[in-house]
CSV table of C-alpha atoms and ligand atoms in Angstrom, one decimal:
chain,number,residue,atom,x,y,z
A,34,MET,CA,-78.8,29.4,27.8
A,35,TYR,CA,-80.3,27.7,30.9
A,36,THR,CA,-78.3,24.4,30.6
A,37,ASN,CA,-75.0,23.1,29.2
A,38,ILE,CA,-76.8,21.2,26.4
A,39,ASP,CA,-75.4,22.3,23.0
A,40,PHE,CA,-78.4,22.2,20.7
A,41,ASN,CA,-76.2,23.1,17.7
A,42,ASN,CA,-76.3,20.3,15.1
A,43,LYS,CA,-79.3,18.8,16.8
A,44,THR,CA,-82.6,18.2,15.1
A,45,ILE,CA,-85.5,19.7,17.0
A,46,LEU,CA,-89.2,19.3,16.3
A,47,ILE,CA,-91.5,22.0,17.6
A,48,THR,CA,-95.2,21.1,17.1
A,49,GLY,CA,-97.4,24.1,17.4
A,50,GLY,CA,-94.4,26.2,16.4
A,51,ALA,CA,-96.6,28.9,14.8
A,52,GLY,CA,-98.4,29.5,18.1
A,53,PHE,CA,-97.5,31.5,21.2
A,54,ILE,CA,-95.1,29.2,23.1
A,55,GLY,CA,-94.0,27.2,20.1
A,56,SER,CA,-92.8,30.2,18.1
A,57,ASN,CA,-90.9,31.6,21.2
A,58,LEU,CA,-89.2,28.2,21.4
A,59,ALA,CA,-88.3,28.3,17.7
A,60,PHE,CA,-86.6,31.7,18.1
A,61,TYR,CA,-84.9,30.6,21.3
A,62,PHE,CA,-83.1,27.9,19.4
A,63,GLN,CA,-82.5,29.9,16.3
A,64,ASN,CA,-81.0,32.8,18.2
A,65,ASN,CA,-78.9,30.8,20.7
A,66,PHE,CA,-78.0,27.7,18.6
A,67,PRO,CA,-77.8,28.9,15.0
A,68,LEU,CA,-76.6,25.5,13.8
A,69,SER,CA,-79.6,23.6,15.2
A,70,GLN,CA,-82.0,22.2,12.7
A,71,ILE,CA,-85.4,23.3,13.7
A,72,VAL,CA,-88.6,21.8,12.3
A,73,VAL,CA,-91.9,23.5,13.0
A,74,PHE,CA,-95.1,21.4,12.5
A,75,ASP,CA,-98.3,23.4,12.7
A,76,CYS,CA,-101.7,23.4,10.9
A,77,PHE,CA,-102.0,27.2,10.9
A,78,ARG,CA,-105.4,28.9,10.9
A,79,ASP,CA,-107.8,28.4,8.1
A,80,GLY,CA,-110.5,30.7,9.3
A,81,SER,CA,-112.8,28.0,10.6
A,82,THR,CA,-114.2,28.4,14.1
A,83,PHE,CA,-115.6,26.3,16.9
A,84,GLU,CA,-119.1,26.7,18.3
A,85,ASN,CA,-117.8,29.3,20.7
A,86,GLY,CA,-116.8,31.5,17.8
A,87,ASN,CA,-113.1,31.2,18.4
A,88,LEU,CA,-110.7,30.0,15.7
A,89,LYS,CA,-110.0,26.3,15.5
A,90,SER,CA,-106.3,26.9,15.6
A,91,PHE,CA,-104.3,30.0,16.4
A,92,GLY,CA,-101.1,29.4,14.5
A,93,HIS,CA,-100.2,32.5,12.5
A,94,TYR,CA,-97.3,33.0,10.0
A,95,LYS,CA,-96.6,36.4,11.6
A,96,ASN,CA,-95.3,34.7,14.7
A,97,LEU,CA,-92.6,33.2,12.5
A,98,ILE,CA,-91.4,36.1,10.5
A,99,GLY,CA,-87.6,35.9,10.7
A,100,TYR,CA,-87.6,32.2,11.3
A,101,LYS,CA,-85.1,30.3,9.1
A,102,GLY,CA,-85.8,26.6,9.9
A,103,ASP,CA,-88.0,24.0,8.2
A,104,LEU,CA,-91.8,24.2,8.2
A,105,ILE,CA,-94.3,21.5,7.8
A,106,CYS,CA,-97.9,22.7,7.5
A,107,GLY,CA,-99.7,19.7,9.0
A,108,ASP,CA,-102.6,18.6,11.1
A,109,LEU,CA,-102.1,16.4,14.1
A,110,ASN,CA,-105.3,14.6,13.0
A,111,ASN,CA,-103.9,13.7,9.6
A,112,ILE,CA,-101.8,10.6,9.6
A,113,SER,CA,-100.1,11.4,6.2
A,114,ASP,CA,-99.1,14.8,7.6
A,115,LEU,CA,-97.6,13.1,10.6
A,116,HIS,CA,-95.8,10.7,8.3
A,117,LYS,CA,-93.8,13.6,6.9
A,118,LEU,CA,-92.0,13.8,10.2
A,119,ASN,CA,-90.3,10.5,9.3
A,120,ASP,CA,-88.0,12.3,6.9
A,121,TYR,CA,-86.1,13.5,10.0
A,122,LYS,CA,-84.2,12.0,12.8
A,123,PHE,CA,-85.1,14.1,15.8
A,124,ASP,CA,-83.0,14.5,18.9
A,125,PHE,CA,-85.6,16.6,20.7
A,126,ILE,CA,-89.4,16.9,20.4
A,127,PHE,CA,-91.1,19.9,22.0
A,128,HIS,CA,-94.8,19.1,21.6
A,129,GLN,CA,-96.9,22.3,22.0
A,130,ALA,CA,-99.6,21.8,19.3
A,131,ALA,CA,-103.0,21.3,20.7
A,132,ILE,CA,-106.4,22.8,20.8
A,133,SER,CA,-105.4,25.3,23.5
A,134,ASP,CA,-108.8,26.9,24.0
A,135,THR,CA,-110.1,25.8,27.4
A,136,ARG,CA,-113.7,26.7,26.4
A,137,VAL,CA,-114.1,24.2,23.6
A,138,TYR,CA,-116.6,21.7,24.9
A,139,ASN,CA,-116.7,19.4,21.8
A,140,GLN,CA,-115.1,16.4,23.6
A,141,GLU,CA,-114.6,14.4,20.4
A,142,ILE,CA,-112.5,16.9,18.6
A,143,ILE,CA,-110.4,17.8,21.8
A,144,MET,CA,-109.6,14.2,22.6
A,145,ARG,CA,-108.9,13.3,18.9
A,146,THR,CA,-106.6,16.3,18.5
A,147,ASN,CA,-104.8,16.5,21.8
A,148,VAL,CA,-104.6,12.8,22.8
A,149,ASN,CA,-104.5,10.5,19.7
A,150,SER,CA,-101.6,12.2,18.0
A,151,PHE,CA,-99.5,12.0,21.2
A,152,TYR,CA,-99.1,8.2,20.7
A,153,TYR,CA,-97.7,8.8,17.2
A,154,LEU,CA,-95.2,11.4,18.6
A,155,LEU,CA,-94.1,9.1,21.4
A,156,GLU,CA,-93.6,6.2,19.0
A,157,LEU,CA,-91.6,8.5,16.8
A,158,ALA,CA,-89.5,9.6,19.8
A,159,SER,CA,-88.9,5.9,20.7
A,160,LYS,CA,-87.6,5.2,17.2
A,161,HIS,CA,-85.1,8.1,17.3
A,162,ASN,CA,-84.4,8.0,21.0
A,163,ALA,CA,-85.5,11.6,21.1
A,164,THR,CA,-86.1,13.6,24.3
A,165,VAL,CA,-89.8,14.6,24.5
A,166,ILE,CA,-91.0,17.7,26.3
A,167,TYR,CA,-94.7,18.2,26.0
A,168,ALA,CA,-97.3,20.7,27.2
A,169,SER,CA,-99.6,19.6,29.9
A,170,SER,CA,-101.6,22.2,31.7
A,171,ALA,CA,-102.7,23.6,35.1
A,172,ALA,CA,-106.2,22.9,33.8
A,173,THR,CA,-105.6,19.3,34.9
A,174,TYR,CA,-106.1,20.5,38.5
A,175,GLY,CA,-109.6,21.9,37.8
A,176,ASN,CA,-111.0,23.6,41.0
A,177,LEU,CA,-108.6,21.9,43.5
A,178,PRO,CA,-107.5,24.4,46.1
A,179,PRO,CA,-104.0,26.0,45.9
A,180,PRO,CA,-101.2,25.2,46.0
A,181,GLN,CA,-101.7,22.8,43.1
A,182,ARG,CA,-99.4,19.8,43.4
A,183,ILE,CA,-98.4,17.0,41.1
A,184,GLY,CA,-100.4,13.9,41.9
A,185,SER,CA,-103.8,15.3,42.8
A,186,GLU,CA,-105.6,16.3,39.6
A,187,ASP,CA,-109.3,16.7,38.9
A,188,PRO,CA,-109.9,18.2,35.5
A,189,GLU,CA,-113.2,20.1,35.1
A,190,ASN,CA,-113.4,20.5,31.3
A,191,PRO,CA,-112.6,18.4,28.2
A,192,TYR,CA,-109.4,20.3,27.6
A,193,GLY,CA,-108.1,19.7,31.1
A,194,PHE,CA,-109.0,16.0,30.7
A,195,SER,CA,-107.2,15.7,27.4
A,196,LYS,CA,-104.0,17.0,29.1
A,197,TYR,CA,-104.6,14.7,32.1
A,198,MET,CA,-104.8,11.8,29.6
A,199,MET,CA,-101.5,12.9,28.0
A,200,ASP,CA,-99.9,12.7,31.4
A,201,GLN,CA,-101.2,9.1,31.9
A,202,ILE,CA,-100.0,8.1,28.4
A,203,ALA,CA,-96.6,9.7,29.0
A,204,SER,CA,-96.3,7.8,32.2
A,205,SER,CA,-97.1,4.5,30.5
A,206,TYR,CA,-94.6,5.2,27.7
A,207,SER,CA,-91.9,6.0,30.4
A,208,ARG,CA,-92.5,2.4,31.7
A,209,LYS,CA,-92.6,0.9,28.2
A,210,TYR,CA,-89.4,2.7,27.1
A,211,PRO,CA,-87.4,3.3,30.3
A,212,GLU,CA,-84.4,4.8,28.4
A,213,LEU,CA,-86.6,7.5,26.9
A,214,LYS,CA,-86.7,11.0,28.4
A,215,ILE,CA,-90.4,12.1,28.5
A,216,VAL,CA,-91.2,15.2,30.6
A,217,GLY,CA,-94.6,16.9,30.8
A,218,LEU,CA,-95.0,20.6,31.9
A,219,LYS,CA,-98.1,21.9,33.5
A,220,PHE,CA,-98.0,25.5,32.4
A,221,PHE,CA,-100.1,27.9,34.5
A,222,ASN,CA,-101.2,31.3,33.1
A,223,VAL,CA,-98.6,32.2,30.5
A,224,TYR,CA,-98.3,35.7,29.2
A,225,GLY,CA,-95.9,37.6,26.9
A,226,PRO,CA,-94.9,38.4,23.4
A,227,LYS,CA,-96.4,36.4,20.5
A,228,GLU,CA,-99.7,35.6,22.2
A,229,PHE,CA,-101.6,38.4,20.3
A,230,TYR,CA,-103.0,36.0,17.7
A,231,LYS,CA,-104.8,33.9,20.4
A,232,ALA,CA,-107.3,36.8,20.4
A,233,LYS,CA,-109.9,36.3,23.1
A,234,THR,CA,-107.9,33.4,24.6
A,235,SER,CA,-104.8,35.5,25.1
A,236,SER,CA,-103.8,36.4,28.6
A,237,MET,CA,-105.6,39.1,30.6
A,238,VAL,CA,-102.3,41.0,30.6
A,239,ILE,CA,-102.6,41.9,26.9
A,240,GLN,CA,-106.4,42.2,26.9
A,241,LEU,CA,-106.4,44.6,29.9
A,242,GLY,CA,-103.4,46.5,28.4
A,243,HIS,CA,-105.3,47.1,25.2
A,244,GLN,CA,-108.4,48.3,27.1
A,245,ILE,CA,-106.3,50.8,29.0
A,246,LEU,CA,-104.4,52.0,26.0
A,247,LYS,CA,-107.8,52.7,24.3
A,248,GLY,CA,-108.7,54.8,27.3
A,249,MET,CA,-111.4,52.4,28.3
A,250,ASN,CA,-112.1,51.5,31.9
A,251,PRO,CA,-110.4,48.1,32.5
A,252,ARG,CA,-113.1,45.5,33.0
A,253,LEU,CA,-112.9,42.9,35.7
A,254,PHE,CA,-115.2,40.4,37.4
A,255,PHE,CA,-116.6,41.4,40.8
A,256,ASP,CA,-114.3,40.4,43.6
A,257,SER,CA,-111.3,40.3,41.2
A,258,ASP,CA,-109.1,41.4,44.1
A,259,LYS,CA,-109.8,37.9,45.6
A,260,ILE,CA,-109.2,35.9,42.5
A,261,TYR,CA,-105.5,34.8,42.4
A,262,ARG,CA,-103.7,33.3,39.5
A,263,ASP,CA,-100.2,32.0,38.9
A,264,PHE,CA,-99.2,34.2,36.0
A,265,VAL,CA,-95.9,33.1,34.4
A,266,TYR,CA,-93.9,35.1,31.9
A,267,ILE,CA,-93.0,33.4,28.6
A,268,ASP,CA,-89.2,33.6,29.2
A,269,ASP,CA,-89.7,31.5,32.4
A,270,VAL,CA,-91.8,29.0,30.3
A,271,ILE,CA,-88.9,28.8,27.8
A,272,GLN,CA,-86.5,28.2,30.7
A,273,GLY,CA,-88.8,25.4,31.9
A,274,ASN,CA,-88.9,23.7,28.5
A,275,ILE,CA,-85.1,23.9,28.1
A,276,LYS,CA,-84.2,22.8,31.6
A,277,ALA,CA,-86.8,19.9,31.4
A,278,CYS,CA,-84.3,18.3,29.0
A,279,ILE,CA,-82.0,17.7,31.9
A,280,SER,CA,-84.7,16.5,34.3
A,281,LYS,CA,-83.4,13.8,36.7
A,282,GLN,CA,-86.6,11.9,36.3
A,283,ASN,CA,-89.4,11.5,33.8
A,284,GLY,CA,-92.7,12.8,35.0
A,285,VAL,CA,-94.9,15.9,34.9
A,286,PHE,CA,-93.9,19.1,36.6
A,287,ASN,CA,-95.5,22.5,37.3
A,288,ILE,CA,-94.3,25.6,35.4
A,289,GLY,CA,-95.6,28.7,37.1
A,290,SER,CA,-94.2,31.7,39.0
A,291,GLY,CA,-95.0,30.1,42.4
A,292,LYS,CA,-96.3,33.6,43.4
A,293,PRO,CA,-100.0,34.0,42.7
A,294,ARG,CA,-101.3,37.5,42.0
A,295,SER,CA,-104.8,39.0,41.5
A,296,PHE,CA,-106.3,40.4,38.3
A,297,GLU,CA,-106.4,43.8,40.1
A,298,ASP,CA,-102.6,43.6,40.4
A,299,ILE,CA,-102.4,43.3,36.6
A,300,VAL,CA,-104.5,46.4,36.2
A,301,ASN,CA,-102.5,48.3,38.8
A,302,ILE,CA,-99.2,47.4,37.3
A,303,LEU,CA,-100.3,48.2,33.8
A,304,GLN,CA,-101.7,51.6,34.9
A,305,ASP,CA,-98.5,52.3,36.6
A,306,LYS,CA,-96.3,51.5,33.6
A,307,LEU,CA,-98.7,53.2,31.1
A,308,LYS,CA,-99.2,56.2,33.5
A,309,THR,CA,-103.0,56.1,33.5
A,310,ASN,CA,-105.5,56.3,36.3
A,311,LEU,CA,-108.7,54.8,34.9
A,312,SER,CA,-111.2,53.3,37.3
A,313,ILE,CA,-112.0,49.6,37.1
A,314,GLU,CA,-115.5,48.6,35.8
A,315,TYR,CA,-116.7,45.5,37.6
A,316,PHE,CA,-119.2,43.0,36.0
A,317,GLU,CA,-120.7,39.6,36.9
A,318,ASN,CA,-118.6,36.6,36.1
A,319,PRO,CA,-120.6,34.7,33.4
A,320,TYR,CA,-118.7,31.5,33.7
A,321,THR,CA,-119.6,28.4,35.6
A,322,GLY,CA,-116.8,26.1,36.6
A,323,TYR,CA,-114.4,29.1,36.8
A,324,GLN,CA,-111.0,27.9,38.1
A,325,SER,CA,-110.5,28.9,41.7
A,326,ASN,CA,-107.2,30.4,42.8
A,327,THR,CA,-104.1,28.9,41.3
A,328,ASN,CA,-100.6,28.7,42.8
A,329,ALA,CA,-98.1,26.3,41.3
A,330,ASP,CA,-96.1,24.3,43.7
A,331,ILE,CA,-92.8,24.4,41.8
A,332,SER,CA,-90.6,22.6,44.3
A,333,LEU,CA,-90.4,19.4,42.2
A,334,SER,CA,-89.5,21.3,39.1
A,335,TYR,CA,-86.7,22.9,41.0
A,336,GLU,CA,-85.5,19.6,42.5
A,337,ASN,CA,-85.5,17.8,39.2
A,338,PHE,CA,-84.2,20.4,36.7
A,339,ASN,CA,-83.4,23.5,38.7
A,340,TYR,CA,-86.4,25.5,37.3
A,341,ALA,CA,-86.3,28.9,39.0
A,342,PRO,CA,-88.6,31.6,37.5
A,343,GLU,CA,-86.9,34.9,37.2
A,344,PHE,CA,-89.8,37.3,36.3
A,345,SER,CA,-92.1,38.9,38.8
A,346,LEU,CA,-95.4,40.1,37.4
A,347,GLU,CA,-94.0,43.7,37.5
A,348,MET,CA,-90.9,42.7,35.5
A,349,GLY,CA,-92.8,40.6,33.0
A,350,ILE,CA,-95.3,43.3,32.3
A,351,SER,CA,-92.6,45.9,32.0
A,352,ASN,CA,-90.8,43.7,29.3
A,353,TYR,CA,-94.0,43.1,27.5
A,354,ILE,CA,-95.3,46.8,27.3
A,355,PRO,CA,-93.6,47.6,23.9
A,356,GLU,CA,-95.4,44.6,22.2
A,357,ILE,CA,-98.7,45.4,24.0
A,358,LYS,CA,-98.5,48.9,22.5
A,359,GLU,CA,-97.4,47.7,19.1
A,360,THR,CA,-100.3,45.3,18.7
A,361,LEU,CA,-102.9,47.8,19.8
A,362,ASN,CA,-104.5,48.3,16.4
A,363,LYS,CA,-103.2,45.3,14.7
A,364,PRO,CA,-105.8,43.1,12.8
A,365,PHE,CA,-106.2,39.5,14.1
A,366,ASP,CA,-106.4,37.9,10.6
B,32,NAD,N1,-100.6,29.7,27.1
B,32,NAD,C1,-100.9,29.2,28.3
B,32,NAD,O1,-101.2,29.9,29.2
B,32,NAD,C2,-101.0,27.7,28.4
B,32,NAD,C3,-101.3,27.1,29.7
B,32,NAD,C4,-101.3,25.8,29.9
B,32,NAD,C5,-101.0,24.9,28.8
B,32,NAD,N2,-100.7,25.4,27.6
B,32,NAD,C6,-100.4,24.5,26.5
B,32,NAD,O2,-99.2,24.9,25.9
B,32,NAD,C7,-99.3,24.6,24.5
B,32,NAD,C8,-99.0,25.9,23.7
B,32,NAD,O3,-100.0,26.8,24.0
B,32,NAD,P1,-100.0,28.2,23.3
B,32,NAD,O4,-100.5,29.2,24.4
B,32,NAD,O5,-98.8,28.5,22.6
B,32,NAD,O6,-101.3,28.0,22.4
B,32,NAD,P2,-101.4,28.3,20.8
B,32,NAD,O7,-102.8,28.0,20.5
B,32,NAD,O8,-100.9,29.7,20.5
B,32,NAD,O9,-100.5,27.2,20.1
B,32,NAD,C9,-100.9,26.0,19.8
B,32,NAD,C10,-100.5,25.7,18.3
B,32,NAD,O10,-101.0,24.4,17.9
B,32,NAD,C11,-101.5,24.5,16.6
B,32,NAD,N3,-102.5,23.5,16.4
B,32,NAD,C12,-103.7,23.4,17.0
B,32,NAD,N4,-104.4,22.3,16.5
B,32,NAD,C13,-103.5,21.7,15.7
B,32,NAD,C14,-103.6,20.5,14.9
B,32,NAD,N5,-104.7,19.8,14.8
B,32,NAD,N6,-102.5,20.2,14.1
B,32,NAD,C15,-101.4,20.9,14.1
B,32,NAD,N7,-101.3,22.0,14.9
B,32,NAD,C16,-102.3,22.4,15.6
B,32,NAD,C17,-102.1,25.9,16.5
B,32,NAD,O11,-102.2,26.3,15.1
B,32,NAD,C18,-101.2,26.7,17.4
B,32,NAD,O12,-100.2,27.3,16.6
B,32,NAD,C19,-100.6,24.0,24.2
B,32,NAD,O13,-100.5,22.6,24.2
B,32,NAD,C20,-101.5,24.5,25.4
B,32,NAD,O14,-102.5,23.6,25.6
B,32,NAD,C21,-100.7,26.8,27.4
């Protein structure tokens, strides 16, 4: 349960609730607090794509099969959709909706979607005195060397900048409404069940898992044994979201494992669990501005709300294997 908060009889908004992290949150509340009133707000996918060929939004109804709460199909960019939220009096707002694709370079649509709507949600929270937990990102650190610490950010892409701006806006709202609880969480590389519909933007854990299950040689960039990432399992991210509700202070906090691992580690663990011995095929990294090693300094998250990740990469992958197998030949649409 992570905290002593009784979410039963509380009204909880989850924006982006048809996506990866949001749908996991919705089921966390439904399963643990069956009397909570959950409201999912998400625009779902409509098939349209960005210039990079990826879908404009990844929300998928299949992430919500079994969900029993309320659903508002709405766009963060549509004020009349947002007005529908005024029918509720929220106790908690978990704001996950965003353009989550770090390789969208259309600055206008990223800022409009990720930043503008945040003001609306913060005003809504102030009217209801609702606790706000929102998704920031490790992308706010750009290429700063590890360990990444709160307070020195340097975003390198429009997505990272949009999250950086959300952190600034949250900070100014914390000053404007000192009684309001507003906590931002900088998620590092999240992996786990319900990320399948993110397709090419899903974690390397599922992408490499599928390559291996197809009998293909897992493909990695040259020098992947030297590229470290802070991979964090979805259950630890849910822990972070729930515990953030009891944070001693407003602010923004890292949510990672605190134990960076290489992409080669992922392949080795997958091969161990799947009992394969395929050789790795290396290729040139085509990306410029590729984030250097990441390692979340999670000391402030522990001090403020007792965040303590429980899943090693081995444990997380082990838990995840059944869904990696189950989604192998599933269509994305
Ligand atoms: N998964 C990660 O590794 C990671 C890392 C850092 C930060 N984050 C952040 O965490 C949050 C959740 O990420 P996720 O991995 O679940 O991504 P996701 O893409 O699966 O979820 C985002 C959801 O927002 C919805 N959405 C997008 N645009 C919308 C709009 N205009 N109006 C309404 N809904 C809209 C999508 O349909 C989707 O369901 C995002 O804010 C993301 O930026 C994720």
